[in-house]
Amino acid sequence: MKFRSQKAMRSANWKWLSIEGSEFLFDLAKDQRERANLARREANRLEEMRGRYAAWEATLPPIADDARVSLVYGASDIPKPS
């Protein structure tokens, strides 16, 4: 997903998520609501999933120019958590 540079992948019970460079790692078997970010505790798993995603992403074709979208709003228009 191009919005906010989101990237995500799932491997068995693990989910890796990246949003604008902030990374999250969840064990969905223990945390279905994705509340505990295990990225620091499971650094090796995070690195492995990030690498697998990057390898997959490298196989994708580029986005065609006629498929690109320009948004009429910018980052300052997006609600921020308080």
JSON list of C-alpha atoms in Angstrom, two decimals:
[
{"chain": "A", "resi": 1, "resn": "MET", "atom": "CA", "xyz": [0.00, 0.00, 0.00]},
{"chain": "A", "resi": 2, "resn": "LYS", "atom": "CA", "xyz": [1.58, 3.26, -1.08]},
{"chain": "A", "resi": 3, "resn": "PHE", "atom": "CA", "xyz": [-0.28, 5.46, 1.43]},
{"chain": "A", "resi": 4, "resn": "ARG", "atom": "CA", "xyz": [2.10, 6.30, 4.29]},
{"chain": "A", "resi": 5, "resn": "SER", "atom": "CA", "xyz": [4.59, 3.81, 2.78]},
{"chain": "A", "resi": 6, "resn": "GLN", "atom": "CA", "xyz": [2.83, 0.89, 4.43]},
{"chain": "A", "resi": 7, "resn": "LYS", "atom": "CA", "xyz": [4.30, -2.59, 4.13]},
{"chain": "A", "resi": 8, "resn": "ALA", "atom": "CA", "xyz": [3.17, -5.78, 5.83]},
{"chain": "A", "resi": 9, "resn": "MET", "atom": "CA", "xyz": [3.63, -9.51, 5.71]},
{"chain": "A", "resi": 10, "resn": "ARG", "atom": "CA", "xyz": [2.55, -12.51, 7.68]},
{"chain": "A", "resi": 11, "resn": "SER", "atom": "CA", "xyz": [4.52, -15.69, 8.37]},
{"chain": "A", "resi": 12, "resn": "ALA", "atom": "CA", "xyz": [2.63, -18.34, 10.36]},
{"chain": "A", "resi": 13, "resn": "ASN", "atom": "CA", "xyz": [1.53, -16.53, 13.55]},
{"chain": "A", "resi": 14, "resn": "TRP", "atom": "CA", "xyz": [3.85, -13.56, 13.06]},
{"chain": "A", "resi": 15, "resn": "LYS", "atom": "CA", "xyz": [2.96, -10.26, 11.40]},
{"chain": "A", "resi": 16, "resn": "TRP", "atom": "CA", "xyz": [5.48, -7.59, 10.40]},
{"chain": "A", "resi": 17, "resn": "LEU", "atom": "CA", "xyz": [4.18, -4.10, 9.70]},
{"chain": "A", "resi": 18, "resn": "SER", "atom": "CA", "xyz": [5.99, -0.95, 8.60]},
{"chain": "A", "resi": 19, "resn": "ILE", "atom": "CA", "xyz": [4.28, 2.44, 8.43]},
{"chain": "A", "resi": 20, "resn": "GLU", "atom": "CA", "xyz": [6.41, 5.39, 7.36]},
{"chain": "A", "resi": 21, "resn": "GLY", "atom": "CA", "xyz": [9.50, 3.59, 8.64]},
{"chain": "A", "resi": 22, "resn": "SER", "atom": "CA", "xyz": [8.10, 2.66, 12.06]},
{"chain": "A", "resi": 23, "resn": "GLU", "atom": "CA", "xyz": [8.20, -1.11, 12.42]},
{"chain": "A", "resi": 24, "resn": "PHE", "atom": "CA", "xyz": [5.98, -3.43, 14.39]},
{"chain": "A", "resi": 25, "resn": "LEU", "atom": "CA", "xyz": [6.11, -7.16, 15.00]},
{"chain": "A", "resi": 26, "resn": "PHE", "atom": "CA", "xyz": [3.17, -9.06, 16.46]},
{"chain": "A", "resi": 27, "resn": "ASP", "atom": "CA", "xyz": [2.69, -12.65, 17.58]},
{"chain": "A", "resi": 28, "resn": "LEU", "atom": "CA", "xyz": [-0.93, -13.12, 16.51]},
{"chain": "A", "resi": 29, "resn": "ALA", "atom": "CA", "xyz": [-1.23, -16.44, 18.37]},
{"chain": "A", "resi": 30, "resn": "LYS", "atom": "CA", "xyz": [-0.81, -14.56, 21.66]},
{"chain": "A", "resi": 31, "resn": "ASP", "atom": "CA", "xyz": [-1.92, -11.06, 20.68]},
{"chain": "A", "resi": 32, "resn": "GLN", "atom": "CA", "xyz": [-4.74, -11.07, 18.13]},
{"chain": "A", "resi": 33, "resn": "ARG", "atom": "CA", "xyz": [-5.46, -7.38, 18.75]},
{"chain": "A", "resi": 34, "resn": "GLU", "atom": "CA", "xyz": [-1.87, -6.39, 17.87]},
{"chain": "A", "resi": 35, "resn": "ARG", "atom": "CA", "xyz": [-1.18, -4.42, 21.04]},
{"chain": "A", "resi": 36, "resn": "ALA", "atom": "CA", "xyz": [2.32, -5.65, 21.98]},
{"chain": "A", "resi": 37, "resn": "ASN", "atom": "CA", "xyz": [5.07, -4.64, 19.56]},
{"chain": "A", "resi": 38, "resn": "LEU", "atom": "CA", "xyz": [7.75, -7.33, 19.84]},
{"chain": "A", "resi": 39, "resn": "ALA", "atom": "CA", "xyz": [10.15, -5.73, 17.36]},
{"chain": "A", "resi": 40, "resn": "ARG", "atom": "CA", "xyz": [12.88, -5.13, 19.95]},
{"chain": "A", "resi": 41, "resn": "ARG", "atom": "CA", "xyz": [12.49, -8.48, 21.72]},
{"chain": "A", "resi": 42, "resn": "GLU", "atom": "CA", "xyz": [12.47, -10.45, 18.48]},
{"chain": "A", "resi": 43, "resn": "ALA", "atom": "CA", "xyz": [15.06, -8.47, 16.50]},
{"chain": "A", "resi": 44, "resn": "ASN", "atom": "CA", "xyz": [16.24, -11.53, 14.52]},
{"chain": "A", "resi": 45, "resn": "ARG", "atom": "CA", "xyz": [12.71, -12.42, 13.46]},
{"chain": "A", "resi": 46, "resn": "LEU", "atom": "CA", "xyz": [12.06, -8.78, 12.53]},
{"chain": "A", "resi": 47, "resn": "GLU", "atom": "CA", "xyz": [15.18, -8.68, 10.36]},
{"chain": "A", "resi": 48, "resn": "GLU", "atom": "CA", "xyz": [14.31, -12.01, 8.68]},
{"chain": "A", "resi": 49, "resn": "MET", "atom": "CA", "xyz": [10.76, -10.90, 7.85]},
{"chain": "A", "resi": 50, "resn": "ARG", "atom": "CA", "xyz": [11.95, -7.49, 6.62]},
{"chain": "A", "resi": 51, "resn": "GLY", "atom": "CA", "xyz": [14.45, -9.24, 4.35]},
{"chain": "A", "resi": 52, "resn": "ARG", "atom": "CA", "xyz": [11.87, -11.65, 2.96]},
{"chain": "A", "resi": 53, "resn": "TYR", "atom": "CA", "xyz": [9.53, -8.76, 2.24]},
{"chain": "A", "resi": 54, "resn": "ALA", "atom": "CA", "xyz": [12.30, -6.80, 0.49]},
{"chain": "A", "resi": 55, "resn": "ALA", "atom": "CA", "xyz": [13.15, -9.84, -1.66]},
{"chain": "A", "resi": 56, "resn": "TRP", "atom": "CA", "xyz": [9.50, -10.24, -2.66]},
{"chain": "A", "resi": 57, "resn": "GLU", "atom": "CA", "xyz": [9.07, -6.50, -3.28]},
{"chain": "A", "resi": 58, "resn": "ALA", "atom": "CA", "xyz": [12.09, -6.51, -5.62]},
{"chain": "A", "resi": 59, "resn": "THR", "atom": "CA", "xyz": [10.23, -8.92, -7.92]},
{"chain": "A", "resi": 60, "resn": "LEU", "atom": "CA", "xyz": [7.31, -6.52, -8.48]},
{"chain": "A", "resi": 61, "resn": "PRO", "atom": "CA", "xyz": [7.07, -4.51, -11.69]},
{"chain": "A", "resi": 62, "resn": "PRO", "atom": "CA", "xyz": [7.22, -0.72, -11.41]},
{"chain": "A", "resi": 63, "resn": "ILE", "atom": "CA", "xyz": [3.97, 1.20, -11.16]},
{"chain": "A", "resi": 64, "resn": "ALA", "atom": "CA", "xyz": [2.95, 2.46, -14.59]},
{"chain": "A", "resi": 65, "resn": "ASP", "atom": "CA", "xyz": [2.81, 6.24, -14.99]},
{"chain": "A", "resi": 66, "resn": "ASP", "atom": "CA", "xyz": [-0.89, 6.13, -15.90]},
{"chain": "A", "resi": 67, "resn": "ALA", "atom": "CA", "xyz": [-1.64, 4.28, -12.64]},
{"chain": "A", "resi": 68, "resn": "ARG", "atom": "CA", "xyz": [-0.07, 6.89, -10.38]},
{"chain": "A", "resi": 69, "resn": "VAL", "atom": "CA", "xyz": [-2.35, 9.00, -8.22]},
{"chain": "A", "resi": 70, "resn": "SER", "atom": "CA", "xyz": [-1.88, 12.46, -6.79]},
{"chain": "A", "resi": 71, "resn": "LEU", "atom": "CA", "xyz": [-3.75, 13.13, -3.59]},
{"chain": "A", "resi": 72, "resn": "VAL", "atom": "CA", "xyz": [-5.46, 16.47, -3.15]},
{"chain": "A", "resi": 73, "resn": "TYR", "atom": "CA", "xyz": [-4.49, 16.55, 0.52]},
{"chain": "A", "resi": 74, "resn": "GLY", "atom": "CA", "xyz": [-1.17, 16.35, 2.29]},
{"chain": "A", "resi": 75, "resn": "ALA", "atom": "CA", "xyz": [0.28, 14.94, 5.49]},
{"chain": "A", "resi": 76, "resn": "SER", "atom": "CA", "xyz": [-0.89, 17.95, 7.49]},
{"chain": "A", "resi": 77, "resn": "ASP", "atom": "CA", "xyz": [-4.51, 17.07, 6.62]},
{"chain": "A", "resi": 78, "resn": "ILE", "atom": "CA", "xyz": [-4.27, 13.55, 8.08]},
{"chain": "A", "resi": 79, "resn": "PRO", "atom": "CA", "xyz": [-5.47, 13.20, 11.69]},
{"chain": "A", "resi": 80, "resn": "LYS", "atom": "CA", "xyz": [-2.70, 12.52, 14.18]},
{"chain": "A", "resi": 81, "resn": "PRO", "atom": "CA", "xyz": [-3.19, 10.52, 17.38]},
{"chain": "A", "resi": 82, "resn": "SER", "atom": "CA", "xyz": [-3.11, 12.64, 20.49]}
]
